[in-house]
PDB file of C-alpha atoms in Angstrom:
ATOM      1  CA  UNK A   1       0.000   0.000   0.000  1.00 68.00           C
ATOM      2  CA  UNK A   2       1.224   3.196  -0.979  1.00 81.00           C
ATOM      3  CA  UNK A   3       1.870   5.887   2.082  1.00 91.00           C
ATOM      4  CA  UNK A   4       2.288   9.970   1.963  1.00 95.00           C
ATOM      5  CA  UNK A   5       4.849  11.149   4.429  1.00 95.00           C
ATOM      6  CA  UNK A   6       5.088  15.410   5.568  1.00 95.00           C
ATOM      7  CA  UNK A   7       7.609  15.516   7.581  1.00 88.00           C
ATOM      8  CA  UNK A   8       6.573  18.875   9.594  1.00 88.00           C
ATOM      9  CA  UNK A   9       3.832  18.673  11.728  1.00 92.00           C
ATOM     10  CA  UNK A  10       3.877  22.063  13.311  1.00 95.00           C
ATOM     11  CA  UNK A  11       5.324  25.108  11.552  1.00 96.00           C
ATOM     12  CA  UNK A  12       5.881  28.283  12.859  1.00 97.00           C
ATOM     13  CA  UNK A  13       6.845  31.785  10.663  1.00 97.00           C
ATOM     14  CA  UNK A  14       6.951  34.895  10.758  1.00 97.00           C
ATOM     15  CA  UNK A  15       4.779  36.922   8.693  1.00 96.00           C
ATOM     16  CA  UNK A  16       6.670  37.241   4.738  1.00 96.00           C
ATOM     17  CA  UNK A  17       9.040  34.663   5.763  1.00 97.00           C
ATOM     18  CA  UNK A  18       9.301  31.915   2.926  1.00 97.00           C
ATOM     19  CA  UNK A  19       7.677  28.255   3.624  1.00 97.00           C
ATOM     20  CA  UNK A  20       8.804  24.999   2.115  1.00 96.00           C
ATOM     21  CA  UNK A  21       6.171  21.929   3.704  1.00 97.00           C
ATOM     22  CA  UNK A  22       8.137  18.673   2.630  1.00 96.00           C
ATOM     23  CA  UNK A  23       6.133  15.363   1.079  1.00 96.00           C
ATOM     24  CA  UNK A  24       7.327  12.455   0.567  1.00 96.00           C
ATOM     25  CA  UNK A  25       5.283   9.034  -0.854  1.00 94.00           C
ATOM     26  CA  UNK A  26       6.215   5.717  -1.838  1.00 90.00           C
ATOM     27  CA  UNK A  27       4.479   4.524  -4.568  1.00 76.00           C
ATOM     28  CA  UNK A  28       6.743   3.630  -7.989  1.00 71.00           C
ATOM     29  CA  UNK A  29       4.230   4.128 -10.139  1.00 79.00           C
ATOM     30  CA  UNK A  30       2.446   6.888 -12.042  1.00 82.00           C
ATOM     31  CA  UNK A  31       0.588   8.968  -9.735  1.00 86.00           C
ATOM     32  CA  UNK A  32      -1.560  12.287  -9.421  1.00 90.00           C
ATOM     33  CA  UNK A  33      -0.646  14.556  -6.699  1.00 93.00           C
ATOM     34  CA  UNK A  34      -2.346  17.383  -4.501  1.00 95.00           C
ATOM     35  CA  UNK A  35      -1.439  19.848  -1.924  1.00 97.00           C
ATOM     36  CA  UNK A  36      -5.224  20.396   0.206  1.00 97.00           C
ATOM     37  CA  UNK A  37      -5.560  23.675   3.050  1.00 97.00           C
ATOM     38  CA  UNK A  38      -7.866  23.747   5.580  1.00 95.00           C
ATOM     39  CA  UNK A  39      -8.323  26.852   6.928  1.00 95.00           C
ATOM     40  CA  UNK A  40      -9.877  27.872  10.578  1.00 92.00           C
ATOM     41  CA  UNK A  41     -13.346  26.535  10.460  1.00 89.00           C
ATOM     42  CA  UNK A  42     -13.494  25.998   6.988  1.00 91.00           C
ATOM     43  CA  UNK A  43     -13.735  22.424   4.744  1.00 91.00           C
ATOM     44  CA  UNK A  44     -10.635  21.265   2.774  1.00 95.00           C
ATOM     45  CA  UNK A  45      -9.927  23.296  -0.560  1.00 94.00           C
ATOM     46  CA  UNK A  46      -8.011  22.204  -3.521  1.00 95.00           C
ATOM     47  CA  UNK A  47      -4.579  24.462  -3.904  1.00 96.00           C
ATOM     48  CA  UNK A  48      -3.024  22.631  -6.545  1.00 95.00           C
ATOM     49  CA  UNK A  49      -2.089  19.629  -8.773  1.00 94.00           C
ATOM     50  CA  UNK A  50      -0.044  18.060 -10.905  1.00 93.00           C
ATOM     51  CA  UNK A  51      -1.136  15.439 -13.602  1.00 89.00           C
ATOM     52  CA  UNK A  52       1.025  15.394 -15.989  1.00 87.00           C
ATOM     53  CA  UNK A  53       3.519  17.489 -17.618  1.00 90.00           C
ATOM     54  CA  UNK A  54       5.661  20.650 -16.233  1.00 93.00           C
ATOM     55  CA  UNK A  55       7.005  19.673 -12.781  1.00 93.00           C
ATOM     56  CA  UNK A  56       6.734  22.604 -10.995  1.00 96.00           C
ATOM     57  CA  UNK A  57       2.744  23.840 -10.478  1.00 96.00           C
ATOM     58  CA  UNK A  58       1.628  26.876  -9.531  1.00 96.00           C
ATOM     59  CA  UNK A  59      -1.580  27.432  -7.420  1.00 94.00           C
ATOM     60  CA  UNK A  60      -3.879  29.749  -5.625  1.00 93.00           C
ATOM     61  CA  UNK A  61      -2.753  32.162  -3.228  1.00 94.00           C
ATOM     62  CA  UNK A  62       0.854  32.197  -4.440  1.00 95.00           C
ATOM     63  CA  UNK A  63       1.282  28.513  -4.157  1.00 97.00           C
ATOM     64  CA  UNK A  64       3.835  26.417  -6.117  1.00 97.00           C
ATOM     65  CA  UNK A  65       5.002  22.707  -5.352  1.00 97.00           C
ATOM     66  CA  UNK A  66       7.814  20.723  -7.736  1.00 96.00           C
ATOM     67  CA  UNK A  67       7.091  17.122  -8.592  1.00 94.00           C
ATOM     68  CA  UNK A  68      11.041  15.376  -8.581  1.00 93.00           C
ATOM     69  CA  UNK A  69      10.043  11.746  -9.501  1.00 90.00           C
ATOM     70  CA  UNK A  70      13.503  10.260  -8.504  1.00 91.00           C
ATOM     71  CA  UNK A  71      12.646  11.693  -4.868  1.00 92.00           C
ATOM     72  CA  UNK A  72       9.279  10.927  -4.850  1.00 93.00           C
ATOM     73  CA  UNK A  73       8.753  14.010  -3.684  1.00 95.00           C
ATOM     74  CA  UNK A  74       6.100  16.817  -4.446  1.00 96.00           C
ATOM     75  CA  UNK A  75       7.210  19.892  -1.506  1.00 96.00           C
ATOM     76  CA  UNK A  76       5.052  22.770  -1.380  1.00 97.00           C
ATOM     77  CA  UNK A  77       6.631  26.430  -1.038  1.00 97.00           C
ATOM     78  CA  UNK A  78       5.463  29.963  -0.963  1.00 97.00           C
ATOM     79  CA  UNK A  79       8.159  32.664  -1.075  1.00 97.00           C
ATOM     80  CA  UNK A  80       6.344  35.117   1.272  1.00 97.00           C
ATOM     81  CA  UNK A  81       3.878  33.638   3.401  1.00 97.00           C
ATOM     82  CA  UNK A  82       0.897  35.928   4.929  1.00 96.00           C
ATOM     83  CA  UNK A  83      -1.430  35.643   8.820  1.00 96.00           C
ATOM     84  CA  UNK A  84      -4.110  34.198   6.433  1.00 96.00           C
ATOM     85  CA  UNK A  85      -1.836  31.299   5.723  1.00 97.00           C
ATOM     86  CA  UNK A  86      -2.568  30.043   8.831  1.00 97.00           C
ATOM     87  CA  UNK A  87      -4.133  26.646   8.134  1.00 97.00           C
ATOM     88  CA  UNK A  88      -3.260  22.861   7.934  1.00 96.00           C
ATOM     89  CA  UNK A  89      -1.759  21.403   4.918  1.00 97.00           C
ATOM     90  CA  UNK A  90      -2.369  17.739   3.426  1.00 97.00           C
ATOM     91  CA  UNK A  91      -0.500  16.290   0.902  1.00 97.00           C
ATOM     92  CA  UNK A  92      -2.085  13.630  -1.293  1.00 96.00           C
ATOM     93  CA  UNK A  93      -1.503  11.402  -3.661  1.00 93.00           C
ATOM     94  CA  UNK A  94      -3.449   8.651  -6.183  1.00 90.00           C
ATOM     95  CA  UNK A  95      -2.184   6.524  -8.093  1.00 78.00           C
ATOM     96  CA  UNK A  96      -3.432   6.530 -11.352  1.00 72.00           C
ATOM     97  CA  UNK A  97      -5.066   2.259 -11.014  1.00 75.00           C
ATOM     98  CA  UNK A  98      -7.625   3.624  -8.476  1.00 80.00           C
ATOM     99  CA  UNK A  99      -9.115   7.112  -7.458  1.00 85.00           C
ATOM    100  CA  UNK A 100      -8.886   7.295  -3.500  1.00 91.00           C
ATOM    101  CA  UNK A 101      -6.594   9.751  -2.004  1.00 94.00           C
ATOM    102  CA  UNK A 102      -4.325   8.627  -0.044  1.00 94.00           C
ATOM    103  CA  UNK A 103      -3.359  11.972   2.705  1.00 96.00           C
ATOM    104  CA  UNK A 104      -0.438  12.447   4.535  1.00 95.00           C
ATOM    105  CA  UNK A 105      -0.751  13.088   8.080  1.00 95.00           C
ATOM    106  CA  UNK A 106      -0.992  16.911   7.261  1.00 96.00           C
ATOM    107  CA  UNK A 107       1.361  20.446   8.388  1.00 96.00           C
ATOM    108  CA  UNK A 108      -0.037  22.809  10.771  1.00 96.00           C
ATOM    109  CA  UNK A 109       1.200  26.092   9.708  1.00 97.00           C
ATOM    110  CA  UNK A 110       0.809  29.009  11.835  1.00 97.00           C
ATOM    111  CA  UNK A 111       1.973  32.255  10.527  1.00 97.00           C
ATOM    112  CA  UNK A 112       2.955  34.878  13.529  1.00 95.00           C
ATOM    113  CA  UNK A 113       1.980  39.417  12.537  1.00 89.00           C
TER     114      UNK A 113
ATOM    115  CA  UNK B   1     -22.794  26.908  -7.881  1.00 63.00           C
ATOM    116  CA  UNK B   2     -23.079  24.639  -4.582  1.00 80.00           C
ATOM    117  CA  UNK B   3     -20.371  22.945  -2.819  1.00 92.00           C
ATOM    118  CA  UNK B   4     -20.684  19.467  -1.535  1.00 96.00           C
ATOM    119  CA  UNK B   5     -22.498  19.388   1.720  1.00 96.00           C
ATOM    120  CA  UNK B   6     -22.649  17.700   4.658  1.00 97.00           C
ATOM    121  CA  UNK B   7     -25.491  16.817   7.852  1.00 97.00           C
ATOM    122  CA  UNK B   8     -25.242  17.023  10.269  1.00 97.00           C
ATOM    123  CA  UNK B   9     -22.002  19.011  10.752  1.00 95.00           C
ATOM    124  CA  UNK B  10     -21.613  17.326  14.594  1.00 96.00           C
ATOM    125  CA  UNK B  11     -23.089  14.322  16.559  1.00 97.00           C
ATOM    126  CA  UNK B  12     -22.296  12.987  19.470  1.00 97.00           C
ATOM    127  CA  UNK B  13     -24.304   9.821  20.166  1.00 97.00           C
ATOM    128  CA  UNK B  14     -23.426   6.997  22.998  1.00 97.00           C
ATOM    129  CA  UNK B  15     -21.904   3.403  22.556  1.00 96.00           C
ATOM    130  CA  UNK B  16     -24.099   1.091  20.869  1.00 96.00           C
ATOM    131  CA  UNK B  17     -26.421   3.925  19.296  1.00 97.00           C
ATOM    132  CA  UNK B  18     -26.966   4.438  15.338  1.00 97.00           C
ATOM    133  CA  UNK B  19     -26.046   7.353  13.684  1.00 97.00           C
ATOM    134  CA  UNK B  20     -26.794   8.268  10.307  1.00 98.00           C
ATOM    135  CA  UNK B  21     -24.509  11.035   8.091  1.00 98.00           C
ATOM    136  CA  UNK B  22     -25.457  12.016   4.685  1.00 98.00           C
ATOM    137  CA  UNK B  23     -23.586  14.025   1.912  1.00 98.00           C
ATOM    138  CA  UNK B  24     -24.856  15.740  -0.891  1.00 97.00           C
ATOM    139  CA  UNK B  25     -22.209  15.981  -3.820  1.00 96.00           C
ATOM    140  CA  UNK B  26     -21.825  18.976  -6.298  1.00 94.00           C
ATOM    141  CA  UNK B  27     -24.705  18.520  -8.672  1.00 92.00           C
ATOM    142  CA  UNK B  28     -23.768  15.942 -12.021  1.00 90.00           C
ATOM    143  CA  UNK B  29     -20.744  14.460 -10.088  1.00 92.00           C
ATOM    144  CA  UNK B  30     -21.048  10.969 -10.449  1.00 91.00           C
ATOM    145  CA  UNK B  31     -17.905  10.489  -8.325  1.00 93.00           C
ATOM    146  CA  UNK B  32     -18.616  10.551  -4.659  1.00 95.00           C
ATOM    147  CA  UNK B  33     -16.004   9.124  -1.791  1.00 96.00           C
ATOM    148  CA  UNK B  34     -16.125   8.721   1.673  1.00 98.00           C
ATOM    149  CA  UNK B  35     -13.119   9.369   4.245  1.00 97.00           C
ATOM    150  CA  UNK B  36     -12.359   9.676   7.622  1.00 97.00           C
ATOM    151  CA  UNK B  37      -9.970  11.493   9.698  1.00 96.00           C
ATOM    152  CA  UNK B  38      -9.297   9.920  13.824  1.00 94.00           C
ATOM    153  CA  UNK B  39      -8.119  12.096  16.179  1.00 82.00           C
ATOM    154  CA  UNK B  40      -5.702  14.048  14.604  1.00 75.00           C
ATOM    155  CA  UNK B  41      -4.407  11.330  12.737  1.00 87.00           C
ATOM    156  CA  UNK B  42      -4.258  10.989   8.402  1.00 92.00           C
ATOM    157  CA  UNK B  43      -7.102  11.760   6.203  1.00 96.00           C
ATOM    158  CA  UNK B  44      -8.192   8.216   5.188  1.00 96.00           C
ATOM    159  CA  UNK B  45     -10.651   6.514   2.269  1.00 96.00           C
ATOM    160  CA  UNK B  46     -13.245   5.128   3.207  1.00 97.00           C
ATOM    161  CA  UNK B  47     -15.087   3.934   0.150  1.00 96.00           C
ATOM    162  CA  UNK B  48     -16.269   5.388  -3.409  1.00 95.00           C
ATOM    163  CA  UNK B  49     -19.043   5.786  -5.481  1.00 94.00           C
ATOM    164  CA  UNK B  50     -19.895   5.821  -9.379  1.00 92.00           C
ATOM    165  CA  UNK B  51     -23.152   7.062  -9.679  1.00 93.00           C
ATOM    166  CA  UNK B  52     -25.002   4.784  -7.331  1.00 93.00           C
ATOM    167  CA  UNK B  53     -22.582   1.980  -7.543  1.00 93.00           C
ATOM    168  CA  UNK B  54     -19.734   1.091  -4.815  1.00 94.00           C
ATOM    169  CA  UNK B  55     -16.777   1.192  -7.238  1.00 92.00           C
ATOM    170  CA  UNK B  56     -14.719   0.889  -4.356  1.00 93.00           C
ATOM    171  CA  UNK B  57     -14.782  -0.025  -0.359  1.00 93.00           C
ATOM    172  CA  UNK B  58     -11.958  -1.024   0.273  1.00 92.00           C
ATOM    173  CA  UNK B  59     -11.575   1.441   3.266  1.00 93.00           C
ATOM    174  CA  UNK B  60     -14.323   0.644   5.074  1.00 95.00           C
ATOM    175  CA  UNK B  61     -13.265  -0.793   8.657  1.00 92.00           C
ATOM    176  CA  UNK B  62     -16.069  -2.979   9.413  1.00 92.00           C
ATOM    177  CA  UNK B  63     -19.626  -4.535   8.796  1.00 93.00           C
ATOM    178  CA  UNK B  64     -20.589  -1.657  11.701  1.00 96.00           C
ATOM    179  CA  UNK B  65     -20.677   0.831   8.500  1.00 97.00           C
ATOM    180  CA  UNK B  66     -22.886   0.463   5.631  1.00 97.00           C
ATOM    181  CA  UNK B  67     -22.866   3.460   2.618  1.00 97.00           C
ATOM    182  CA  UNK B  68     -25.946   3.899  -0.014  1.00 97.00           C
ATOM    183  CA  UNK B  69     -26.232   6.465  -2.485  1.00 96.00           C
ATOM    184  CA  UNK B  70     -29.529   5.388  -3.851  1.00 85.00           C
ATOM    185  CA  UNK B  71     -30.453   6.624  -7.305  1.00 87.00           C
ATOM    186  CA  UNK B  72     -27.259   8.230  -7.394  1.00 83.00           C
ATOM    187  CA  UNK B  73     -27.483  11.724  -5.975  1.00 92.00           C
ATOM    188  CA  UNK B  74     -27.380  11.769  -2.528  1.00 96.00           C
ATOM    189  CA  UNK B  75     -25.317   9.386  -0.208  1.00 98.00           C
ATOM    190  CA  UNK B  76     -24.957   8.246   3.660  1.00 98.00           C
ATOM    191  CA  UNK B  77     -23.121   6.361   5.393  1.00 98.00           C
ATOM    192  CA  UNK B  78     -24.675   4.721   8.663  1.00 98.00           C
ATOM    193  CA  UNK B  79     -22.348   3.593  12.280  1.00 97.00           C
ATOM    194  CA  UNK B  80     -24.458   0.324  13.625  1.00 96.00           C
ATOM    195  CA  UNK B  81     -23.690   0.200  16.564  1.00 96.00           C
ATOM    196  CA  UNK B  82     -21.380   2.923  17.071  1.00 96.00           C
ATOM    197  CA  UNK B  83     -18.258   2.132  19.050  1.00 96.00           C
ATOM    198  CA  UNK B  84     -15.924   4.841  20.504  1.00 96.00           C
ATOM    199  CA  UNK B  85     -12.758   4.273  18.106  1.00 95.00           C
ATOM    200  CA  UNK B  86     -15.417   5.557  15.812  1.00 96.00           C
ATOM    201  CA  UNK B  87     -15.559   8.587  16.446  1.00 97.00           C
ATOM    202  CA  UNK B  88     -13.614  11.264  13.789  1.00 97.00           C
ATOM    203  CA  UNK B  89     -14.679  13.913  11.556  1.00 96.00           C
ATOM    204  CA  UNK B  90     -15.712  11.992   8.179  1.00 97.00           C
ATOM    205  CA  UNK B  91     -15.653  13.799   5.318  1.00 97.00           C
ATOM    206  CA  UNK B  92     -17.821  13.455   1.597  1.00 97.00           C
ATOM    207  CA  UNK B  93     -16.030  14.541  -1.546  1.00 97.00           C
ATOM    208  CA  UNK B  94     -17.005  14.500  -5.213  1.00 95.00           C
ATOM    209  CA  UNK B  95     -15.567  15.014  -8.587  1.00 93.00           C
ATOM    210  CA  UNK B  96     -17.110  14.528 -12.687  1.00 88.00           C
ATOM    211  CA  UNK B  97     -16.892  11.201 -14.118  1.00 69.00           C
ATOM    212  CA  UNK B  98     -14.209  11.612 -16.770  1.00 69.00           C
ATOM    213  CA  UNK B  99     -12.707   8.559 -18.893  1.00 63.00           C
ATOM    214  CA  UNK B 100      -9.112   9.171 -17.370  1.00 61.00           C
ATOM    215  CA  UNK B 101      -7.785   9.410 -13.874  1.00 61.00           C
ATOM    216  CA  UNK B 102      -7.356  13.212 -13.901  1.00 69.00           C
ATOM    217  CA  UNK B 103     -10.510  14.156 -11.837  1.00 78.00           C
ATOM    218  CA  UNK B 104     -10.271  16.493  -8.984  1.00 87.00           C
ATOM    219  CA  UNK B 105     -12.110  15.776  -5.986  1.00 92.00           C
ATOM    220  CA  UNK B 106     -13.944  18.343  -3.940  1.00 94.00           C
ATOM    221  CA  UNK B 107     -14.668  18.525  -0.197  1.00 96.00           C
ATOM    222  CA  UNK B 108     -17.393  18.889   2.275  1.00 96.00           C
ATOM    223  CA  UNK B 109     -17.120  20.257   5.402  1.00 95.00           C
ATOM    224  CA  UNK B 110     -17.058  17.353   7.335  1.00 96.00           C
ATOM    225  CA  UNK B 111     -19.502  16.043  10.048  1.00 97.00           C
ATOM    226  CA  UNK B 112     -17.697  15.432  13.189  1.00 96.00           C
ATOM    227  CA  UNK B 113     -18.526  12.199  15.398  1.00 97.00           C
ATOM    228  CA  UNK B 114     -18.149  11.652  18.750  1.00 97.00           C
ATOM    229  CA  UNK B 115     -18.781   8.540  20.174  1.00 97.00           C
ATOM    230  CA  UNK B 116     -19.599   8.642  23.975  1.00 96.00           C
TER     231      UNK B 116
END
């Protein structure tokens, strides 16, 4: 079975400070991957993706995450990161045989004024 | 347009009871899933739907949980009996039925179980 590893749990920053959220996940073969946020109170929204094609993805909010196959890895980073950052992130990945997600155990970032 | 929703948003029943969640997807996704997230622990599938067949439910723990999603709108997912492990904040997502495996899934807010 394929796992998702982030390897920060809690993350603290300063306001415009930049953010890199690690991900790591073990399946060999091709897969789709996703970066989720849950902000305060609020359900789990879609940042970005990567399917196919240029490795690096850009997102909402100033987002971007690189997909480097021969780490397995898909990090998530945001040069400048605002308060309203503040939220948990979840990696996630599916392999392209089935369509569950499979989650890591998700980053809570909290961004200091 | 409407977002995939959720009822009730918490519960908290006793052991033993029957509780009974229910998710509405975005309307025409034929795609619905199931997951649940324990205590602070991973985001993890539960089961999915194509239209108002279980494509796969593989993630379901037990015979304690049964899913429908008659006539393929609609879905719930029912705890007989509930036990206390079982309680989490489960989550309904949905996405378009498309011939490849590029569909994006979108979230509810999650009803959140506790288990007494």
């Amino acid at each position: 079975a394929q796992s998702v590893s982030q390897h920060n749990h809690h993350v603290i920053l300063s306001e415009a400070a930049s953010l890199e959220l690690g991900c790591n996940y073990s399946y060999g073969g091709t897969v789709n991957l996703f970066w989720y946020v849950q902000y305060p109170g609020q359900h789990l929204q879609l940042l970005l993706k990567y399917f196919s094609g240029d490795p690096l993805v850009k997102g909402i909010k100033g987002f971007e995450a690189e997909f480097i196959k021969s780490k397995f890895s898909f990090n998530l980073r945001k040069p400048s990161v605002q308060w309203s950052d503040t939220a948990e992130y979840f990696c996630a990945v599916m392999d392209t045989g089935r369509r569950a997600l499979t989650f890591g155990s998700g980053t809570r970032l909290q961004v200091q004024p | 347009e409407a977002g995939v929703t959720q009822f009730p948003s918490h519960s908290v029943i006793e052991k033993g009871q029957t509780v009974t969640l229910r998710c509405d997807p975005i309307s025409g996704h034929d795609n619905l899933y199931w997951y649940r997230r324990v205590m602070g622990k991973e985001i993890k599938f539960l089961l999915h739907f194509v239209k108002e067949s279980k494509q796969d439910e593989s993630g379901m723990p037990n015979n304690r949980f049964l899913a429908e999603r008659t006539g393929g709108t609609y879905s719930t997912l029912k705890v007989q009996p509930a036990e206390l492990e079982d309680s989490g904040v489960y989550f309904c997502a949905s996405s378009q039925l498309t011939s490849g495996r590029t569909d994006t899934q979108y979230f509810g807010p999650g009803t959140r179980l506790t288990v007494l």
